[in-house]
Short mmCIF file of C-alpha atoms and ligand atoms in Angstrom, two decimals:
data_model
loop_
_atom_site.label_atom_id
_atom_site.label_comp_id
_atom_site.label_asym_id
_atom_site.label_seq_id
_atom_site.Cartn_x
_atom_site.Cartn_y
_atom_site.Cartn_z
CA MET A 1 22.38 -31.84 -41.49
CA LYS A 2 23.19 -28.29 -42.08
CA LEU A 3 19.43 -27.51 -42.21
CA ALA A 4 18.80 -29.19 -38.74
CA LEU A 5 21.61 -27.23 -37.18
CA SER A 6 20.48 -24.02 -38.29
CA LEU A 7 16.86 -24.82 -37.23
CA VAL A 8 18.25 -25.57 -33.63
CA ALA A 9 20.05 -22.26 -33.86
CA SER A 10 17.02 -20.38 -34.69
CA LEU A 11 14.85 -22.13 -32.35
CA PHE A 12 17.41 -21.09 -29.66
CA TRP A 13 17.36 -17.55 -30.81
CA ALA A 14 13.59 -17.41 -30.89
CA ILE A 15 13.63 -18.89 -27.25
CA ALA A 16 16.25 -16.34 -26.13
CA SER A 17 14.74 -13.59 -27.62
CA ALA A 18 11.21 -14.36 -26.13
CA ALA A 19 12.71 -14.29 -22.67
CA PRO A 20 11.20 -11.02 -21.26
CA PHE A 21 14.19 -9.40 -19.67
CA PRO A 22 17.83 -10.28 -18.36
CA ALA A 23 17.13 -10.94 -14.43
CA GLN A 24 19.16 -7.71 -13.60
CA VAL A 25 17.01 -5.55 -15.67
CA ALA A 26 13.70 -7.12 -14.31
CA ALA A 27 14.78 -6.59 -10.76
CA ARG A 28 15.50 -2.83 -11.35
CA SER A 29 12.07 -2.36 -13.15
CA LYS A 30 9.43 -1.02 -10.71
CA LEU A 31 6.53 -1.27 -13.05
CA PRO A 32 3.84 -2.49 -12.95
CA ARG A 33 3.54 -2.24 -9.11
CA LEU A 34 1.77 -4.92 -7.02
CA ILE A 35 0.63 -3.40 -3.83
CA LEU A 36 -1.37 -4.60 -0.81
CA TYR A 37 -3.17 -2.74 1.86
CA TYR A 38 -2.66 -4.27 5.27
CA GLN A 39 -5.41 -3.19 7.62
CA THR A 40 -6.66 -6.09 9.36
CA THR A 41 -3.63 -6.99 11.58
CA HIS A 42 -4.97 -9.51 14.08
CA ASP A 43 -7.52 -12.33 13.67
CA PRO A 44 -10.89 -12.12 15.92
CA SER A 45 -9.17 -13.70 19.00
CA GLY A 46 -6.31 -11.15 18.78
CA ARG A 47 -3.67 -13.33 17.16
CA PRO A 48 -1.35 -11.28 14.86
CA ILE A 49 -1.86 -12.04 11.14
CA SER A 50 1.74 -12.41 9.66
CA ILE A 51 2.64 -10.66 6.42
CA LEU A 52 5.85 -12.57 5.92
CA PRO A 53 4.30 -15.10 3.61
CA LEU A 54 4.23 -12.27 1.15
CA ILE A 55 8.18 -12.40 0.71
CA ASN A 56 8.62 -16.15 2.02
CA LYS A 57 6.19 -17.91 -0.32
CA GLN A 58 7.24 -18.75 -3.75
CA HIS A 59 6.12 -16.75 -6.86
CA ILE A 60 5.01 -13.52 -5.01
CA ALA A 61 6.68 -10.21 -6.41
CA LEU A 62 5.06 -7.62 -4.11
CA THR A 63 6.53 -4.04 -4.62
CA HIS A 64 4.71 -2.10 -1.94
CA LEU A 65 2.83 -2.82 1.48
CA ILE A 66 0.34 -0.12 2.53
CA VAL A 67 -0.18 -0.25 6.45
CA GLY A 68 -3.40 1.35 7.57
CA ALA A 69 -5.31 3.01 8.75
CA PHE A 70 -3.80 5.90 10.61
CA HIS A 71 -6.26 8.34 12.05
CA VAL A 72 -5.22 11.65 13.14
CA HIS A 73 -7.65 12.74 15.93
CA ALA A 74 -8.94 16.22 16.91
CA ASN A 75 -7.74 15.76 20.40
CA HIS A 76 -4.06 15.49 19.14
CA THR A 77 -3.44 11.78 19.06
CA ILE A 78 -2.75 9.34 16.39
CA HIS A 79 -3.95 5.83 16.06
CA LEU A 80 -3.32 2.85 13.89
CA ASN A 81 -6.85 1.55 13.75
CA ASP A 82 -7.74 1.13 17.44
CA HIS A 83 -4.39 1.63 19.14
CA PRO A 84 -1.52 4.11 19.30
CA PRO A 85 1.00 2.97 16.47
CA ARG A 86 3.61 2.12 19.37
CA SER A 87 1.41 -0.20 21.08
CA PRO A 88 2.71 -3.58 21.77
CA VAL A 89 -0.20 -4.83 19.79
CA PHE A 90 1.82 -3.94 16.72
CA HIS A 91 4.97 -5.44 17.71
CA THR A 92 4.70 -8.23 15.01
CA LEU A 93 3.61 -5.67 12.48
CA TRP A 94 6.58 -3.27 12.90
CA ASN A 95 9.02 -6.14 13.13
CA GLU A 96 7.78 -7.74 9.99
CA THR A 97 7.62 -4.52 7.97
CA ARG A 98 11.29 -4.08 8.62
CA LEU A 99 11.84 -7.66 7.01
CA LEU A 100 9.66 -6.71 4.02
CA GLN A 101 11.84 -3.35 3.57
CA ALA A 102 15.03 -5.51 3.74
CA ALA A 103 13.66 -7.84 0.93
CA GLY A 104 13.04 -4.72 -1.24
CA VAL A 105 9.41 -4.04 -0.47
CA LYS A 106 8.43 -0.38 0.18
CA VAL A 107 6.28 0.00 3.32
CA LEU A 108 3.78 3.02 3.36
CA GLY A 109 1.19 4.20 5.83
CA MET A 110 -2.17 4.93 4.87
CA VAL A 111 -3.94 7.85 6.60
CA GLY A 112 -7.70 8.26 6.54
CA GLY A 113 -10.20 5.93 4.61
CA ALA A 114 -13.63 5.25 5.49
CA ALA A 115 -13.28 6.46 9.12
CA GLN A 116 -13.56 10.22 8.96
CA GLY A 117 -11.80 12.71 10.92
CA SER A 118 -8.15 13.01 9.76
CA PHE A 119 -8.66 15.68 7.05
CA THR A 120 -11.11 18.13 8.88
CA LYS A 121 -10.87 21.81 10.00
CA ALA A 122 -9.87 20.24 13.44
CA THR A 123 -7.07 18.23 12.12
CA LEU A 124 -4.99 18.09 8.74
CA ASP A 125 -7.47 20.61 6.98
CA SER A 126 -7.17 23.06 9.60
CA GLY A 127 -6.83 26.85 8.56
CA SER A 128 -7.08 26.41 4.85
CA SER A 129 -9.69 28.02 2.73
CA ASN A 130 -11.23 26.77 -0.41
CA ASN A 131 -9.06 28.54 -3.21
CA ASN A 132 -6.29 27.51 -5.50
CA ASN A 133 -3.97 30.35 -4.63
CA THR A 134 -0.84 28.40 -4.19
CA THR A 135 0.81 31.15 -2.17
CA THR A 136 -2.06 30.99 0.35
CA ALA A 137 -1.81 27.39 0.32
CA THR A 138 1.69 27.18 1.35
CA THR A 139 2.84 30.26 3.11
CA THR A 140 -0.06 32.49 4.42
CA THR A 141 -2.04 29.59 5.91
CA THR A 142 -0.53 28.57 9.36
CA SER A 143 -2.67 26.94 11.86
CA ASN A 144 -2.06 25.39 15.25
CA ALA A 145 -4.19 22.52 14.64
CA PHE A 146 -2.67 21.75 11.45
CA GLU A 147 0.88 22.02 13.05
CA LYS A 148 -0.09 19.64 15.73
CA SER A 149 -1.80 17.18 13.46
CA TYR A 150 1.02 17.23 11.04
CA ALA A 151 3.73 16.73 13.84
CA LEU A 152 1.96 13.52 14.79
CA LEU A 153 1.97 12.28 11.27
CA ARG A 154 5.53 13.23 10.82
CA SER A 155 6.73 11.64 13.78
CA THR A 156 4.87 8.48 13.05
CA ILE A 157 6.43 7.99 9.59
CA THR A 158 9.99 8.74 11.15
CA SER A 159 9.48 6.37 14.04
CA HIS A 160 8.37 3.45 11.97
CA ARG A 161 10.69 4.09 9.18
CA LEU A 162 7.90 4.36 6.54
CA ASP A 163 9.02 4.72 2.90
CA GLY A 164 5.88 6.67 2.07
CA ILE A 165 2.46 7.73 2.92
CA ASP A 166 -0.84 7.04 1.15
CA LEU A 167 -3.25 10.00 1.66
CA ASP A 168 -6.95 8.30 1.22
CA VAL A 169 -9.10 11.28 1.62
CA GLU A 170 -12.75 10.01 1.84
CA GLU A 171 -14.23 13.20 3.46
CA PRO A 172 -14.44 16.81 1.89
CA MET A 173 -11.16 18.53 2.16
CA THR A 174 -10.10 21.87 0.71
CA GLN A 175 -7.77 22.20 -2.43
CA ALA A 176 -5.48 24.37 -0.38
CA GLY A 177 -5.43 21.97 2.39
CA ILE A 178 -4.39 18.90 0.29
CA THR A 179 -1.76 21.08 -1.55
CA ARG A 180 -0.29 22.15 1.49
CA LEU A 181 -0.03 18.79 3.14
CA VAL A 182 1.52 17.18 -0.16
CA ARG A 183 4.07 20.11 -0.22
CA ARG A 184 4.84 19.72 3.44
CA LEU A 185 5.42 15.92 3.29
CA HIS A 186 7.64 16.40 0.19
CA ALA A 187 9.56 19.13 1.85
CA ASP A 188 10.24 17.25 4.82
CA PHE A 189 11.01 13.89 3.57
CA GLY A 190 12.48 14.56 0.05
CA ALA A 191 12.22 13.26 -3.31
CA ASP A 192 12.56 9.49 -2.49
CA PHE A 193 9.62 9.64 -0.07
CA ILE A 194 6.67 8.11 -1.73
CA ILE A 195 3.49 10.12 -1.66
CA THR A 196 0.32 8.67 -3.05
CA LEU A 197 -3.31 9.32 -3.01
CA ALA A 198 -6.12 6.94 -3.17
CA PRO A 199 -9.07 8.66 -5.19
CA VAL A 200 -12.12 6.84 -6.38
CA ALA A 201 -11.92 6.24 -10.18
CA THR A 202 -14.72 8.49 -11.01
CA ALA A 203 -13.14 11.37 -9.19
CA LEU A 204 -10.44 11.56 -11.99
CA LEU A 205 -13.09 12.23 -14.80
CA ARG A 206 -13.80 15.72 -15.90
CA PRO A 207 -15.56 18.09 -16.35
CA GLY A 208 -17.78 17.48 -13.20
CA GLY A 209 -16.92 13.75 -13.63
CA GLY A 210 -18.65 11.15 -11.57
CA GLY A 211 -18.73 10.83 -7.96
CA ASN A 212 -15.94 11.86 -5.68
CA LEU A 213 -15.43 11.59 -1.69
CA SER A 214 -12.49 14.13 -1.32
CA GLY A 215 -14.12 17.27 -2.70
CA PHE A 216 -10.93 18.82 -4.16
CA ASN A 217 -10.09 18.40 -7.75
CA TYR A 218 -7.15 16.06 -8.42
CA THR A 219 -6.18 17.70 -11.66
CA THR A 220 -5.66 20.94 -9.91
CA LEU A 221 -3.70 19.36 -7.12
CA GLU A 222 -1.40 17.78 -9.68
CA ARG A 223 -0.89 21.37 -11.30
CA GLN A 224 -0.20 22.97 -7.95
CA VAL A 225 2.38 20.31 -6.85
CA GLY A 226 4.08 20.37 -10.22
CA GLY A 227 3.30 16.79 -11.31
CA LYS A 228 6.43 15.35 -9.42
CA MET A 229 5.64 15.25 -5.75
CA ILE A 230 2.80 12.51 -6.03
CA ALA A 231 4.37 9.22 -7.04
CA PHE A 232 1.28 7.51 -8.25
CA TYR A 233 -2.37 7.06 -7.54
CA ASN A 234 -4.19 4.06 -5.98
CA VAL A 235 -7.45 4.43 -7.73
CA GLN A 236 -10.34 2.61 -6.32
CA PHE A 237 -12.14 0.85 -9.21
CA TYR A 238 -14.88 -0.80 -6.85
CA ASN A 239 -17.84 0.17 -4.46
CA GLY A 240 -19.91 1.77 -7.25
CA PHE A 241 -17.19 4.09 -8.38
CA GLY A 242 -16.13 1.77 -11.36
CA HIS A 243 -15.17 -1.85 -12.06
CA MET A 244 -12.48 -3.60 -13.97
CA GLY A 245 -14.66 -6.17 -15.73
CA ASN A 246 -13.61 -4.19 -18.79
CA THR A 247 -11.29 -1.16 -19.38
CA ALA A 248 -13.85 1.45 -20.23
CA LEU A 249 -13.50 3.78 -17.10
CA PHE A 250 -9.64 3.50 -17.14
CA ASP A 251 -9.72 4.52 -20.93
CA ARG A 252 -11.98 7.39 -20.28
CA ILE A 253 -9.85 8.50 -17.42
CA VAL A 254 -6.55 8.67 -19.67
CA ALA A 255 -8.60 10.25 -22.50
CA SER A 256 -10.41 12.72 -20.17
CA GLY A 257 -7.78 15.34 -20.79
CA GLY A 258 -7.02 15.66 -17.07
CA GLY A 259 -3.40 14.73 -17.67
CA TRP A 260 -3.23 11.06 -16.34
CA ASP A 261 -0.62 8.87 -17.29
CA ALA A 262 -1.56 5.21 -17.32
CA ARG A 263 1.75 4.34 -15.66
CA ARG A 264 0.78 6.46 -12.53
CA ILE A 265 -2.72 4.80 -12.17
CA VAL A 266 -2.54 1.77 -9.98
CA VAL A 267 -5.82 -0.20 -10.43
CA GLY A 268 -7.42 -0.57 -6.84
CA GLN A 269 -9.13 -3.94 -6.47
CA LEU A 270 -11.10 -5.76 -3.88
CA THR A 271 -9.09 -8.91 -3.05
CA SER A 272 -12.45 -10.74 -2.01
CA PRO A 273 -16.06 -10.24 -2.73
CA VAL A 274 -16.59 -9.84 0.78
CA ASN A 275 -14.55 -6.48 1.22
CA GLY A 276 -17.04 -4.49 -0.67
CA GLY A 277 -18.88 -4.13 -3.93
CA GLY A 278 -17.63 -4.49 -7.44
CA PHE A 279 -15.12 -7.57 -7.07
CA VAL A 280 -14.08 -8.77 -10.51
CA GLY A 281 -12.81 -12.31 -10.84
CA HIS A 282 -9.19 -12.79 -11.60
CA LYS A 283 -9.58 -14.17 -15.10
CA SER A 284 -11.62 -11.23 -16.03
CA LEU A 285 -9.16 -8.69 -14.56
CA ALA A 286 -6.24 -10.44 -16.10
CA ARG A 287 -7.93 -9.87 -19.44
CA SER A 288 -8.56 -6.24 -18.81
CA ILE A 289 -4.97 -5.63 -17.47
CA ALA A 290 -3.38 -7.27 -20.78
CA VAL A 291 -5.65 -4.92 -22.91
CA LEU A 292 -4.40 -1.96 -20.88
CA ARG A 293 -0.78 -2.87 -21.10
CA ARG A 294 -1.15 -3.31 -24.99
CA ARG A 295 -2.92 -0.13 -25.32
CA TYR A 296 -0.79 1.99 -23.23
CA GLY A 297 2.54 0.32 -23.25
CA GLU A 298 2.44 -0.10 -19.32
CA ILE A 299 0.11 0.76 -16.45
CA GLY A 300 0.85 1.77 -12.95
CA GLY A 301 -0.06 -1.70 -11.59
CA VAL A 302 -2.61 -3.25 -9.23
CA VAL A 303 -3.24 -2.57 -5.48
CA GLY A 304 -5.54 -4.94 -3.43
CA TRP A 305 -7.78 -4.02 -0.63
CA GLU A 306 -6.88 -5.79 1.64
CA TYR A 307 -4.47 -8.72 2.77
CA PHE A 308 -6.07 -10.72 5.29
CA ASN A 309 -8.76 -12.46 3.41
CA GLY A 310 -7.60 -12.38 -0.30
CA VAL A 311 -9.10 -15.10 -2.56
CA PRO A 312 -8.54 -17.75 -3.72
CA GLY A 313 -6.64 -18.48 -0.41
CA GLY A 314 -9.16 -16.71 1.93
CA VAL A 315 -8.06 -16.08 5.65
CA GLY A 316 -6.14 -19.32 5.66
CA LYS A 317 -3.75 -18.57 2.88
CA PRO A 318 -4.39 -14.92 1.99
CA TRP A 319 -1.04 -14.53 0.16
CA ARG A 320 -2.36 -16.43 -2.61
CA TRP A 321 -4.10 -13.38 -4.06
CA ALA A 322 -0.60 -11.71 -4.42
CA ALA A 323 0.69 -15.03 -6.11
CA VAL A 324 -2.20 -14.71 -8.56
CA MET A 325 -1.48 -11.01 -9.27
CA THR A 326 2.21 -11.95 -9.71
CA ARG A 327 1.32 -14.21 -12.43
CA ILE A 328 -0.60 -11.52 -14.23
CA LEU A 329 1.76 -8.63 -13.62
CA ARG A 330 5.21 -9.63 -12.74
CA PRO A 331 5.98 -13.30 -13.23
CA GLY A 332 9.70 -14.25 -12.07
CA ARG A 333 10.50 -11.07 -10.32
CA GLU A 334 10.20 -12.07 -6.66
CA PRO A 335 12.24 -10.47 -3.95
CA ARG A 336 14.09 -12.76 -1.57
CA LEU A 337 13.53 -13.16 2.25
CA ARG A 338 16.46 -13.63 4.47
CA ILE A 339 15.80 -15.02 7.80
CA THR A 340 18.28 -16.03 10.50
CA ARG A 341 17.63 -18.17 13.58
CA GLU A 342 17.99 -14.95 15.74
CA THR A 343 15.47 -13.11 13.62
CA ALA A 344 13.01 -16.13 13.85
CA GLU A 345 13.30 -16.03 17.63
CA ARG A 346 12.79 -12.31 17.85
CA LEU A 347 9.66 -12.66 15.67
CA LYS A 348 8.29 -15.35 17.85
CA GLU A 349 8.74 -13.18 20.77
CA ALA A 350 7.09 -10.26 19.04
CA TRP A 351 4.26 -12.27 18.23
CA MET A 352 3.61 -13.46 21.79
CA VAL A 353 3.81 -9.83 23.02
CA ALA A 354 1.29 -8.62 20.29
CA ALA A 355 -1.08 -11.42 20.87
CA ARG A 356 -1.08 -10.82 24.60
CA ALA A 357 -1.37 -7.13 24.19
CA ALA A 358 -4.33 -7.51 21.81
CA GLY A 359 -5.98 -10.10 23.96
CA ASP A 360 -5.83 -7.77 27.05
CA GLY A 361 -8.21 -5.31 25.29
CA ASN A 362 -10.57 -8.20 24.34
CA GLY A 363 -10.62 -11.15 26.73
CA THR A 364 -10.35 -13.92 24.16
CA VAL A 365 -6.68 -14.58 24.72
CA THR A 366 -7.11 -14.60 28.36
CA THR A 367 -4.36 -14.70 31.06
CA GLU A 368 -5.03 -18.42 31.63
CA ARG A 369 -4.66 -19.33 28.20
CA TRP A 370 -1.26 -17.53 27.72
CA ALA A 371 0.55 -20.58 28.82
CA GLY A 372 -0.67 -22.61 25.79
CA LEU A 373 -0.40 -19.78 23.32
CA VAL A 374 1.96 -20.42 20.43
CA PRO A 375 2.45 -18.60 17.21
CA ASN A 376 0.34 -19.93 14.28
CA VAL A 377 3.38 -18.81 12.10
CA ASP A 378 6.07 -21.33 11.59
CA TYR A 379 9.05 -18.58 11.97
CA ALA A 380 11.60 -21.34 12.79
CA GLY A 381 10.65 -23.19 9.49
CA MET A 382 11.49 -19.92 7.55
CA VAL A 383 14.98 -19.83 8.49
CA ASN A 384 17.09 -19.86 5.36
CA GLU A 385 20.21 -18.06 6.32
CA TYR A 386 22.84 -19.30 8.78
CA SER A 387 25.44 -17.36 10.47
CA VAL A 388 28.74 -19.06 10.04
CA GLY A 389 30.66 -20.06 13.28
CA ARG A 390 27.91 -19.41 15.59
CA GLU A 391 26.41 -22.90 15.97
C1 NAG B 401 -12.88 -9.96 20.24
O1 NAG B 401 -13.36 -11.35 20.28
C2 NAG B 401 -14.60 -11.65 19.72
C3 NAG B 401 -14.85 -13.13 19.84
O2 NAG B 401 -14.74 -13.48 21.03
C4 NAG B 401 -14.68 -11.03 18.29
O3 NAG B 401 -15.97 -11.10 17.63
C5 NAG B 401 -14.05 -9.68 18.07
O4 NAG B 401 -13.99 -9.30 16.75
C6 NAG B 401 -12.74 -9.41 18.89
N1 NAG B 401 -12.34 -8.18 18.85
C7 NAG B 401 -11.22 -7.79 18.39
C8 NAG B 401 -10.91 -6.19 18.59
O5 NAG B 401 -10.31 -8.56 18.12
C1 NAG B 402 -8.96 10.81 21.18
O1 NAG B 402 -10.03 10.82 20.27
C2 NAG B 402 -10.22 9.33 19.83
C3 NAG B 402 -11.24 9.48 18.72
O2 NAG B 402 -12.41 9.92 19.29
C4 NAG B 402 -10.37 8.50 20.98
O3 NAG B 402 -10.51 7.24 20.47
C5 NAG B 402 -9.25 8.55 21.93
O4 NAG B 402 -9.54 7.85 23.02
C6 NAG B 402 -9.19 9.90 22.44
N1 NAG B 402 -7.77 10.09 23.08
C7 NAG B 402 -7.89 10.82 24.18
C8 NAG B 402 -6.43 10.83 24.94
O5 NAG B 402 -8.75 11.66 24.80
C1 NAG B 403 -8.94 26.66 -9.33
O1 NAG B 403 -8.30 26.75 -10.52
C2 NAG B 403 -8.87 26.04 -11.62
C3 NAG B 403 -7.94 26.23 -12.98
O2 NAG B 403 -6.65 25.90 -12.50
C4 NAG B 403 -10.17 26.64 -11.88
O3 NAG B 403 -10.72 25.76 -12.95
C5 NAG B 403 -11.20 26.50 -10.67
O4 NAG B 403 -12.45 27.10 -10.96
C6 NAG B 403 -10.42 27.19 -9.41
N1 NAG B 403 -11.31 27.10 -8.23
C7 NAG B 403 -11.38 28.11 -7.45
C8 NAG B 403 -12.25 27.63 -6.27
O5 NAG B 403 -10.89 29.06 -7.56
C1 NAG B 404 -2.68 34.74 -3.74
O1 NAG B 404 -2.75 35.17 -2.13
C2 NAG B 404 -1.69 36.13 -2.19
C3 NAG B 404 -1.61 36.42 -0.59
O2 NAG B 404 -3.02 36.55 0.00
C4 NAG B 404 -1.90 37.34 -2.95
O3 NAG B 404 -1.05 38.41 -2.64
C5 NAG B 404 -2.04 37.08 -4.35
O4 NAG B 404 -2.39 38.09 -5.10
C6 NAG B 404 -2.88 36.05 -4.64
N1 NAG B 404 -2.89 35.35 -6.14
C7 NAG B 404 -3.83 35.05 -6.77
C8 NAG B 404 -3.54 34.63 -8.25
O5 NAG B 404 -5.00 35.31 -6.60
C1 NAG B 405 -10.64 20.18 -12.25
O1 NAG B 405 -9.70 21.15 -12.64
C2 NAG B 405 -9.36 21.20 -14.09
C3 NAG B 405 -8.33 22.45 -14.42
O2 NAG B 405 -7.70 22.67 -13.25
C4 NAG B 405 -10.85 21.59 -14.72
O3 NAG B 405 -10.53 21.53 -16.34
C5 NAG B 405 -11.78 20.46 -14.43
O4 NAG B 405 -12.91 20.68 -15.07
C6 NAG B 405 -11.89 20.36 -12.92
N1 NAG B 405 -12.70 19.16 -12.80
C7 NAG B 405 -13.77 19.19 -11.93
C8 NAG B 405 -14.34 17.85 -11.80
O5 NAG B 405 -14.25 20.21 -11.73
C1 NAG B 406 -17.23 16.39 -5.90
O1 NAG B 406 -18.66 15.72 -5.69
C2 NAG B 406 -19.30 16.95 -5.31
C3 NAG B 406 -20.58 16.52 -4.74
O2 NAG B 406 -20.84 15.25 -5.02
C4 NAG B 406 -19.53 18.14 -6.34
O3 NAG B 406 -20.20 19.17 -5.99
C5 NAG B 406 -17.97 18.49 -6.71
O4 NAG B 406 -18.12 19.34 -7.87
C6 NAG B 406 -17.08 17.28 -7.02
N1 NAG B 406 -15.75 17.93 -7.08
C7 NAG B 406 -14.94 17.32 -8.09
C8 NAG B 406 -13.55 17.98 -8.21
O5 NAG B 406 -15.28 16.33 -8.82
C1 NAG B 407 9.90 -6.21 17.76
O1 NAG B 407 9.49 -7.07 18.88
C2 NAG B 407 10.28 -6.81 19.96
C3 NAG B 407 9.80 -7.70 21.01
O2 NAG B 407 8.35 -7.88 21.08
C4 NAG B 407 10.04 -5.48 20.45
O3 NAG B 407 10.79 -5.11 21.74
C5 NAG B 407 10.53 -4.46 19.43
O4 NAG B 407 10.32 -3.04 19.81
C6 NAG B 407 10.06 -4.79 18.03
N1 NAG B 407 10.45 -3.93 17.14
C7 NAG B 407 9.98 -3.05 16.44
C8 NAG B 407 10.72 -2.57 15.12
O5 NAG B 407 8.84 -2.73 16.52
#
């Protein structure tokens, strides 16, 4: 009898101590991050693609969403993809990002990417020369084009209440130019504002490394901004600049002497093989991630390019990519969505406005068809919080 009791007690102890963290500790722990880029905001017929499933569906523990791509143009305009960020095309997007933020997800904007022009001499790299002189980079370099370009970026961040910015420099930029930009963002928005960069993986190797798209030296940038202004790196391990079928490249980066802490490297992955080259299956990725977490204690996380067609769900259920990643990275740490009936009604209206505005520029959702237009998102069905005494 005694034996049996103590067996029960020790079994209980084994189970209790195997539980990863008390819930409160888990909720506060930020690592490893689970991040998604959100660039395709509408389907081909102009219907907004909702991101709410990322907080409404079960078993997803997203930590950051990165909205992109913002482009700063030489003619002193800023676009989010093909429209000004304030366009009604994005009413759904900006209404929904507020809800993600309320659920604890940080929302960042991504500037740059494959479409070039934001980091040139006519825009955010204006007036800088290619040297390391930190004095030159901050004080002696002033330029009208830089100030105008930067002002557009700053007001976009403020208007849309972005929690941070991801600088995806995929065109040659000067060392002084990137340093100036990071310092300015940090000075204007403070220590809680999340500044990230998105280098291709080989750009973090040295000396001479592998390929790079941004020209400047990331190790030098880290030193110039004191290692604190840049929160983490969304490192692209795909498209010929590395892959995650094994951990070799990640290991080489950490061992390179460039000063890269595994906890600041977020592993960039394609969410679908159709989004580029070097897609790695989820099982293989899970194995590599497990090895890395054992080896380094923790890693920065995983970031997916991009939301709308992630596998295994595809365009019909793209959030399932994030559910699979949650199982790999952050099981049991979901934020909770709270939606009232009023919120659901506002979202429905925003969806209609956004769909019509996008349709205007395309002709697919034509005026004649507006009559029958209904959101393909069941906002009413998401209501899970009821205001007392208002029924
Ligand atoms: C416009 O509609 C066509 C299909 O009719 C689609 O191929 C195209 O991608 C749409 N463009 C936009 C910007 O949605
Ligand atoms: C500014 O330049 C962009 C990119 O070339 C272009 O799409 C946009 O229409 C231009 N805007 C104005 C007001 O000229
Ligand atoms: C910048 O500084 C680094 C050392 O901090 C040095 O290796 C590099 O050559 C310098 N580049 C230029 C253009 O001066
Ligand atoms: C950096 O530039 C400033 C201003 O041109 C100059 O006074 C200073 O000597 C330079 N520092 C270095 C290390 O080259
Ligand atoms: C980057 O700069 C560091 C020191 O600042 C230097 O040791 C390294 O070789 C440079 N990397 C490349 C790829 O030039
Ligand atoms: C970036 O790539 C260019 C050309 O491919 C090369 O000349 C340069 O040294 C590289 N810079 C760094 C910092 O890796
Ligand atoms: C939400 O959508 C409504 C209705 O279309 C719009 O008036 C409002 O500006 C949107 N809110 C945000 C934060 O974009």
